[in-house]
Coordinates of C-alpha atoms in Angstrom, one line a residue:
G11 CA 80.8 9.6 7.7
S12 CA 79.8 13.0 9.2
P13 CA 77.0 13.0 11.2
L14 CA 76.6 16.4 8.6
P15 CA 76.1 17.2 5.2
H16 CA 78.4 19.7 4.4
V17 CA 81.4 17.3 4.3
A18 CA 80.1 14.1 2.1
Q19 CA 81.4 12.5 -0.8
G20 CA 84.6 14.3 -0.7
K21 CA 82.8 17.5 -1.0
A22 CA 83.1 20.5 1.8
Y23 CA 80.4 23.5 1.9
L24 CA 81.4 26.2 3.0
D25 CA 78.6 29.2 2.0
W26 CA 78.4 29.2 5.9
N27 CA 77.4 33.1 6.1
A28 CA 73.2 32.5 5.1
T29 CA 73.1 28.9 6.1
S30 CA 74.3 25.7 8.6
P31 CA 73.2 22.6 8.2
I32 CA 72.5 21.2 12.0
F33 CA 72.3 18.2 13.8
P34 CA 69.8 15.5 13.7
E35 CA 68.7 16.3 17.8
V36 CA 68.7 19.7 17.9
T37 CA 66.2 19.1 14.4
E38 CA 64.1 16.7 16.6
A39 CA 64.5 19.4 19.7
V40 CA 63.5 22.1 17.2
G41 CA 61.0 20.7 15.4
P42 CA 57.4 20.8 17.0
Y43 CA 57.9 25.1 17.8
V44 CA 58.7 25.1 13.5
A45 CA 55.5 22.4 12.4
T46 CA 52.9 23.2 15.2
E47 CA 53.7 25.3 18.0
F48 CA 55.4 28.2 16.2
G49 CA 53.5 31.1 18.4
N50 CA 55.6 33.8 19.4
P51 CA 57.4 33.3 22.9
S52 CA 57.6 36.8 23.2
S53 CA 53.5 37.2 23.2
D54 CA 51.4 36.9 26.0
H55 CA 48.6 35.2 24.0
C56 CA 48.2 31.3 24.3
F57 CA 49.9 30.5 21.0
G58 CA 53.4 32.1 22.5
A59 CA 53.3 30.2 26.2
P60 CA 54.2 26.9 24.2
S61 CA 57.3 28.7 22.6
R62 CA 58.1 31.0 25.8
A63 CA 58.7 27.9 28.0
A64 CA 60.5 26.3 25.3
V65 CA 62.7 29.3 25.5
G66 CA 63.2 28.7 29.2
R67 CA 63.7 25.6 28.9
A68 CA 67.1 26.1 26.2
R69 CA 68.4 29.3 28.8
E70 CA 68.3 26.8 31.8
Q71 CA 70.1 23.9 30.1
V72 CA 72.6 27.0 28.5
A73 CA 72.8 28.1 31.8
R74 CA 73.9 24.8 33.5
L75 CA 76.6 23.7 30.3
L76 CA 77.9 27.3 31.1
G77 CA 78.2 27.5 34.2
C78 CA 75.8 30.2 34.4
E79 CA 73.0 32.0 35.5
A80 CA 69.8 31.8 33.1
S81 CA 69.4 35.4 33.8
E82 CA 73.3 36.0 31.6
I83 CA 71.9 33.2 28.7
V84 CA 71.2 36.0 25.8
F85 CA 69.4 34.0 22.5
C86 CA 70.2 35.9 19.4
G87 CA 68.3 36.7 16.0
C88 CA 71.7 36.6 13.7
G89 CA 75.1 37.3 13.6
S90 CA 74.7 41.3 13.4
E91 CA 72.9 41.2 16.3
A92 CA 75.4 39.1 18.7
D93 CA 78.0 41.2 16.9
N94 CA 76.2 44.6 18.3
M95 CA 75.9 42.9 21.5
A96 CA 79.3 41.9 22.7
L97 CA 80.6 44.8 21.4
R98 CA 78.5 47.7 22.9
S99 CA 79.0 44.5 26.1
A100 CA 82.6 44.8 25.9
I101 CA 82.2 49.0 25.4
A102 CA 80.3 49.7 28.8
L103 CA 82.8 47.5 30.3
S104 CA 85.8 49.5 29.6
R105 CA 84.4 52.8 30.2
Q106 CA 83.5 50.6 34.1
S107 CA 86.8 49.5 34.4
L108 CA 89.9 50.9 32.6
P109 CA 91.0 54.8 33.4
V110 CA 89.2 57.2 31.1
T111 CA 91.5 59.0 27.8
S112 CA 90.9 62.6 26.8
K113 CA 91.9 60.1 23.6
P114 CA 89.8 58.3 21.2
H115 CA 90.0 54.6 21.0
V116 CA 88.0 53.5 17.9
I117 CA 87.4 49.3 18.0
S118 CA 87.8 47.2 13.8

């Protein structure tokens, strides 16, 4: 059987737009930060410190996995934010590395 509940008893969950299942290991890792250590990691107060440290550890783990620097890892709050960041980065990179023409180009 599947370790995730989206494929069970001949049924397949296809509504991935708003929510999706997560692996049990993820549930275990984030559990304290949604139950008791729920401070805002962007805040400087004592409630945010444990969350900020956890985000830092996660960033280091992802960087090691991808073979890059932790400073290159950006976590986004949603798909729209990630899409926007990717498009802005692609546009900025194209302006640096491609010849500039007078013709406008629309990314769709």
